[in-house]
C-alpha cells in the first residue's frame, strides 16, 4: 500500500473546453480554495457559473439531485436530501469517513432492509453514465493520477491508461485501469462518485477486494496511509531471503484482504533474491558488504536496487516499497 495525494488540488477535475481562459483558471482556483477551507456553501453559489458545466463536481451534483428525486423510499430519500453533497463529492478522505459514521444506519447496506436495491441501482447508474462510461471525464479523472504508474494497493502492477488513435482489430482504442471504490459502492452507494473514495487500481486488486466492507474491517486507504504504517520484514539467510513478512503497525487488514504477504512470498521473493545473488553477495558476516551500505548514496541505491529511493516516488515503479524496506533492514544490520 502506497500513499496517494489527497490534497484539494487532486480532488478537482474537469473537461478541457475552456481551460486556458484566465477566467476559467480563476474559477478553478476558487473551487480549490473553497475545498481547502471546507467552505462547501461557496460551491453552492459557484454552481450556476457558466464554467461550472465543465467541472465534474457540478456535473455530478446536478445528476445526483435528479437521481435522488426518483427514490421512492421516503426515509432513504430524506436522508440523502439532507447530505451536504459538495462535501460528499469533493470532501477529503477523513470527511467521507465521517459521512459514513454519521449516515451508516440509513445509507449503508448493513442496516437498510427494504428498498436498498433501488437506491443502489440509481447510484450505480449515475457512476456508469457520469464517470466510468463518460470517456472525456474519465480521461481527465485519470490525468489526476498522471504520476502514478503502479497500483497503489499492491505496488505490483502498472496502471497506466492507453490512448490510441488507431487500433488493430475492434474499437478498443482506449484502455484504462480499473477505478476502485475504497468503500464499496455496493455497500455505500452514496459514495459512488466521491473523489476521495476513488483510486486507479489494477484489475487484480479491484477483483480481490471486491465487496469487502473496508469501513468495518479496519482497512487503510492509500489516501490516509502514512509512512511506517506497515513495512516488509525479511528473514535473511546466507545469500538468500527466506521469507517475506508484511508487518502492520496499525492492525489494519489490508495485507490479509489483498493477500499481499503470500503474493510477495510466492512471486516476488525471487526478484529480491536475484538482487542478492547478482549484486550484493550478502553474508551477515561480510564486512565489505556492510561497509558498502554506510556509503550508499541515492544514486548508488538506484544502481544496486534498480528502484526509487524516495517514498514520494514509490508509485512510479513496481516493488519499490519492498525493495526500500529490504535496504533499510540490511543497513540496520551494520550497526549491530
Ligand atoms: Zn494492485
Coordinates of C-alpha atoms and ligand atoms in Angstrom, one line a residue:
X1 CA 0.0 0.0 0.0
X2 CA 1.5 3.3 -1.2
X3 CA 0.3 6.7 -0.1
X4 CA -1.6 8.8 -2.6
X5 CA -2.0 12.6 -2.5
X6 CA -5.5 13.6 -1.3
X7 CA -5.0 17.4 -1.4
X8 CA -7.7 19.7 -2.6
X9 CA -6.0 20.2 -6.0
X10 CA -6.2 16.5 -6.5
X11 CA -10.0 16.5 -6.0
X12 CA -10.9 18.8 -8.9
X13 CA -11.1 17.6 -12.5
X14 CA -13.0 19.0 -15.5
X15 CA -13.5 18.9 -19.2
X16 CA -10.9 20.8 -21.2
X17 CA -13.0 23.1 -23.4
X18 CA -12.1 26.4 -22.0
X19 CA -9.3 25.5 -19.6
X20 CA -6.8 28.1 -21.0
X21 CA -9.1 31.1 -20.4
X22 CA -7.9 33.3 -17.5
X23 CA -11.4 33.5 -16.0
X24 CA -11.7 29.7 -16.2
X25 CA -8.4 29.3 -14.2
X26 CA -9.6 31.9 -11.7
X27 CA -12.9 30.0 -11.3
X28 CA -11.0 26.7 -10.8
X29 CA -8.8 28.2 -8.2
X30 CA -11.8 29.5 -6.3
X31 CA -13.2 25.9 -6.3
X32 CA -9.9 24.6 -4.9
X33 CA -9.8 27.4 -2.3
X34 CA -13.4 26.6 -1.2
X35 CA -12.5 22.9 -0.8
X36 CA -9.3 23.7 1.1
X37 CA -11.3 25.8 3.5
X38 CA -14.2 23.3 3.7
X39 CA -16.4 26.1 2.5
X40 CA -18.9 23.9 0.7
X41 CA -21.6 26.5 0.7
X42 CA -19.5 28.6 -1.6
X43 CA -19.5 25.8 -4.1
X44 CA -23.3 26.1 -4.0
X45 CA -23.0 29.7 -5.2
X46 CA -20.5 28.8 -7.9
X47 CA -22.6 26.0 -9.4
X48 CA -24.6 28.4 -11.6
X49 CA -21.5 30.0 -13.2
X50 CA -21.1 29.3 -17.0
X51 CA -17.8 27.4 -16.4
X52 CA -19.4 25.1 -13.8
X53 CA -20.8 22.9 -16.6
X54 CA -17.2 21.7 -17.2
X55 CA -16.4 20.6 -13.7
X56 CA -17.1 17.0 -12.5
X57 CA -18.2 18.2 -9.1
X58 CA -21.1 20.3 -10.6
X59 CA -22.0 17.8 -13.3
X60 CA -22.3 15.0 -10.7
X61 CA -24.1 17.3 -8.2
X62 CA -26.9 18.1 -10.7
X63 CA -27.3 14.5 -11.9
X64 CA -27.4 13.2 -8.3
X65 CA -30.2 15.6 -7.4
X66 CA -32.2 14.1 -10.3
X67 CA -31.3 10.6 -9.1
X68 CA -32.5 11.3 -5.6
X69 CA -35.8 12.6 -6.8
X70 CA -36.5 9.2 -8.3
X71 CA -36.1 7.3 -5.0
X72 CA -39.4 6.1 -3.6
X73 CA -38.4 5.1 -0.1
X74 CA -39.1 8.2 1.9
X75 CA -36.6 7.5 4.7
X76 CA -33.7 7.0 2.3
X77 CA -34.7 9.9 0.2
X78 CA -35.0 12.3 3.1
X79 CA -31.6 11.2 4.4
X80 CA -30.0 11.7 1.0
X81 CA -31.6 15.1 0.6
X82 CA -30.1 16.2 4.0
X83 CA -26.5 15.5 2.9
X84 CA -24.1 18.3 2.0
X85 CA -23.4 16.9 -1.5
X86 CA -20.4 19.1 -2.2
X87 CA -18.8 17.6 0.9
X88 CA -19.8 14.1 -0.3
X89 CA -18.3 14.7 -3.7
X90 CA -15.1 16.6 -3.0
X91 CA -14.5 16.3 0.7
X92 CA -11.2 14.8 2.0
X93 CA -10.9 11.1 2.8
X94 CA -11.4 11.9 6.5
X95 CA -14.6 13.8 5.7
X96 CA -16.1 11.0 3.7
X97 CA -15.2 8.6 6.5
X98 CA -17.1 10.9 8.9
X99 CA -20.1 10.9 6.5
X100 CA -20.2 7.1 6.8
X101 CA -20.1 7.3 10.6
X102 CA -23.0 9.8 10.6
X103 CA -25.1 8.1 8.0
X104 CA -24.5 4.4 8.0
X105 CA -27.7 3.5 9.8
X106 CA -29.7 4.8 7.0
X107 CA -27.4 4.8 3.9
X108 CA -25.4 1.6 4.1
X109 CA -26.4 -1.9 3.1
X110 CA -25.9 -3.3 6.6
X111 CA -28.9 -1.5 8.0
X112 CA -31.3 -1.0 5.2
X113 CA -33.7 -3.9 4.9
X114 CA -36.1 -2.6 2.3
X115 CA -35.6 -0.7 -1.0
X116 CA -31.8 -0.8 -0.8
X117 CA -31.6 -2.2 -4.3
X118 CA -33.5 0.7 -5.9
X119 CA -31.2 3.2 -4.1
X120 CA -28.1 1.2 -5.1
X121 CA -29.1 0.9 -8.7
X122 CA -29.7 4.6 -9.1
X123 CA -26.2 5.4 -7.9
X124 CA -24.6 2.5 -9.9
X125 CA -26.3 4.0 -12.9
X126 CA -25.0 7.5 -12.1
X127 CA -21.5 6.2 -11.7
X128 CA -21.7 4.3 -15.0
X129 CA -23.1 7.2 -17.0
X130 CA -21.3 10.1 -15.5
X131 CA -17.8 8.7 -14.9
X132 CA -16.9 5.1 -15.9
X133 CA -18.8 5.3 -19.2
X134 CA -18.1 9.0 -19.9
X135 CA -14.9 8.9 -22.0
X136 CA -14.0 12.6 -21.7
X137 CA -14.4 12.9 -18.0
X138 CA -12.9 9.6 -17.3
X139 CA -9.7 10.6 -19.2
X140 CA -9.5 13.7 -17.0
X141 CA -10.0 11.7 -13.9
X142 CA -7.0 9.5 -14.8
X143 CA -5.0 12.6 -15.5
X144 CA -5.2 13.5 -11.8
X145 CA -3.0 10.4 -11.3
X146 CA -0.5 11.0 -14.0
X147 CA 2.4 10.5 -11.6
X148 CA 1.1 7.1 -10.5
X149 CA 2.3 4.3 -12.7
X150 CA 1.7 1.4 -10.3
X151 CA -1.4 0.2 -8.5
X152 CA -1.4 1.9 -5.0
X153 CA -2.9 -1.2 -3.4
X154 CA -0.3 -3.8 -4.3
X155 CA 2.7 -1.8 -5.7
X156 CA 3.0 -4.7 -8.3
X157 CA 1.1 -4.0 -11.5
X158 CA 1.2 -1.0 -13.8
X159 CA -2.0 1.1 -14.1
X160 CA -1.2 3.5 -17.0
X161 CA -4.1 4.2 -19.3
X162 CA -3.6 3.9 -23.0
X163 CA -5.0 6.3 -25.6
X164 CA -4.5 5.4 -29.2
X165 CA -5.7 7.0 -32.4
X166 CA -6.0 3.7 -34.2
X167 CA -6.3 0.1 -33.0
X168 CA -5.7 -3.2 -34.8
X169 CA -8.9 -5.1 -34.6
X170 CA -12.0 -3.8 -33.0
X171 CA -12.6 -0.5 -31.4
X172 CA -10.7 -0.9 -28.2
X173 CA -8.8 2.3 -28.7
X174 CA -8.8 3.4 -25.2
X175 CA -7.9 1.2 -22.3
X176 CA -7.9 2.4 -18.7
X177 CA -7.1 0.7 -15.4
X178 CA -10.0 0.0 -13.1
X179 CA -11.5 2.7 -11.0
X180 CA -11.6 1.2 -7.5
X181 CA -14.1 2.3 -4.8
X182 CA -12.3 2.1 -1.5
X183 CA -15.6 1.9 0.3
X184 CA -17.6 -0.4 -2.0
X185 CA -20.4 1.2 -3.9
X186 CA -22.4 -1.9 -3.3
X187 CA -22.5 -1.1 0.5
X188 CA -22.2 2.7 0.4
X189 CA -23.9 3.7 -2.8
X190 CA -24.0 7.4 -1.9
X191 CA -20.1 7.5 -2.1
X192 CA -20.2 6.2 -5.8
X193 CA -18.9 9.4 -7.2
X194 CA -16.8 10.8 -4.2
X195 CA -13.4 11.6 -5.5
X196 CA -11.8 10.6 -2.1
X197 CA -13.3 7.2 -2.5
X198 CA -11.9 6.6 -6.0
X199 CA -8.5 5.4 -7.0
X200 CA -6.9 3.8 -10.1
X201 CA -6.1 0.2 -9.3
X202 CA -5.1 -3.0 -11.1
X203 CA -7.8 -5.4 -12.1
X204 CA -6.4 -8.0 -9.7
X205 CA -6.7 -5.8 -6.6
X206 CA -10.1 -4.5 -7.6
X207 CA -11.4 -8.0 -8.0
X208 CA -9.8 -9.4 -4.9
X209 CA -11.0 -6.5 -2.8
X210 CA -14.5 -6.7 -4.3
X211 CA -17.2 -6.1 -1.7
X212 CA -15.2 -6.3 1.5
X213 CA -16.6 -3.8 3.9
X214 CA -13.4 -1.7 4.3
X215 CA -15.1 0.6 6.9
X216 CA -15.9 -2.3 9.3
X217 CA -12.8 -4.3 8.5
X218 CA -10.3 -1.7 9.6
X219 CA -8.6 -1.1 6.3
X220 CA -6.5 1.9 5.4
X221 CA -7.0 3.7 2.1
X222 CA -3.9 4.9 0.2
X223 CA -5.3 8.4 0.8
X224 CA -4.8 8.1 4.5
X225 CA -1.8 5.6 4.8
X226 CA 1.3 7.1 6.4
X227 CA 5.0 6.3 6.3
X228 CA 5.6 3.4 8.7
X229 CA 2.0 2.2 8.9
X230 CA 3.4 -1.0 7.5
X231 CA 6.7 -2.5 6.4
X232 CA 8.1 -5.6 4.8
X233 CA 10.2 -7.7 7.0
X234 CA 12.6 -10.3 5.7
X235 CA 14.0 -13.5 7.2
X236 CA 17.6 -13.2 6.0
X237 CA 19.8 -16.2 5.5
X238 CA 23.2 -16.7 3.8
X239 CA 22.8 -15.4 0.3
X240 CA 19.1 -15.6 0.4
X241 CA 15.9 -14.0 1.6
X242 CA 14.0 -16.9 3.2
X243 CA 10.6 -15.3 3.9
X244 CA 8.9 -12.0 3.4
X245 CA 6.5 -10.8 6.1
X246 CA 4.3 -7.8 5.9
X247 CA 4.0 -6.1 9.3
X248 CA 1.3 -3.6 10.0
X249 CA 1.8 -1.1 12.9
X250 CA -1.9 -0.2 12.9
X251 CA -3.6 -3.7 12.9
X252 CA -5.1 -2.8 9.5
X253 CA -6.3 -5.7 7.4
X254 CA -5.1 -4.6 4.0
X255 CA -2.5 -7.3 3.6
X256 CA -4.9 -10.0 4.6
X257 CA -7.7 -8.8 2.3
X258 CA -5.4 -8.2 -0.7
X259 CA -3.3 -11.4 0.0
X260 CA -0.2 -9.3 -0.3
X261 CA 2.1 -11.3 2.0
X262 CA 1.5 -14.6 0.2
X263 CA 1.8 -12.9 -3.2
X264 CA 5.1 -11.3 -2.3
X265 CA 6.4 -14.5 -0.9
X266 CA 5.5 -16.7 -3.8
X267 CA 6.1 -14.3 -6.6
X268 CA 8.4 -11.5 -5.7
X269 CA 10.9 -13.0 -3.2
X270 CA 12.6 -14.4 -6.4
X271 CA 13.2 -10.8 -7.5
X272 CA 15.0 -9.7 -4.4
X273 CA 16.9 -13.0 -4.2
X274 CA 18.2 -12.2 -7.6
X275 CA 19.5 -8.8 -6.4
X276 CA 21.2 -10.6 -3.5
X277 CA 22.8 -13.1 -5.8
X278 CA 23.9 -10.8 -8.5
X279 CA 24.9 -7.6 -6.7
X280 CA 25.1 -7.9 -3.0
X281 CA 26.8 -11.1 -2.4
X282 CA 25.3 -10.8 1.0
X283 CA 26.5 -12.6 4.0
X284 CA 25.8 -11.3 7.5
X285 CA 29.5 -11.5 8.4
X286 CA 30.7 -9.9 5.2
X287 CA 32.3 -6.7 6.5
X288 CA 32.8 -5.3 3.0
X289 CA 29.2 -5.7 2.2
X290 CA 28.0 -4.0 5.4
X291 CA 30.6 -1.2 4.9
X292 CA 29.2 -0.7 1.4
X293 CA 25.9 0.4 2.9
X294 CA 27.5 3.0 5.0
X295 CA 28.3 5.0 1.9
X296 CA 25.3 4.1 -0.2
X297 CA 24.0 7.3 -1.8
X298 CA 20.7 7.8 -3.5
X299 CA 22.4 7.2 -6.9
X300 CA 24.2 4.0 -5.6
X301 CA 20.9 2.8 -4.3
X302 CA 19.3 3.1 -7.7
X303 CA 22.1 1.2 -9.3
X304 CA 22.1 -1.7 -6.8
X305 CA 18.4 -2.0 -6.2
X306 CA 17.2 -0.7 -9.6
X307 CA 14.4 1.2 -7.9
X308 CA 13.4 4.5 -6.4
X309 CA 14.9 5.7 -3.1
X310 CA 12.4 8.3 -2.0
X311 CA 9.0 7.5 -0.7
X312 CA 7.2 10.1 -2.9
X313 CA 8.4 8.1 -5.9
X314 CA 7.2 4.7 -4.7
X315 CA 4.1 5.0 -7.0
X316 CA 6.4 5.1 -10.1
X317 CA 7.8 1.6 -10.2
X318 CA 6.7 -1.8 -9.0
X319 CA 8.1 -3.3 -5.8
X320 CA 9.7 -0.1 -4.7
X321 CA 8.4 -0.3 -1.2
X322 CA 9.6 -3.9 -0.7
X323 CA 13.0 -3.0 -2.1
X324 CA 13.4 0.0 0.1
X325 CA 12.4 -1.9 3.2
X326 CA 14.9 -4.6 2.3
X327 CA 17.6 -1.9 2.1
X328 CA 16.5 -0.4 5.5
X329 CA 16.7 -3.8 7.1
X330 CA 20.1 -4.7 5.8
X331 CA 21.6 -1.3 6.6
X332 CA 20.3 -1.6 10.1
X333 CA 22.3 -4.8 10.4
X334 CA 25.5 -2.9 10.0
X335 CA 25.0 -1.1 13.3
X336 CA 24.5 -4.2 15.3
Ligands
LIG1 ZN1 -3.0 -3.9 -7.5

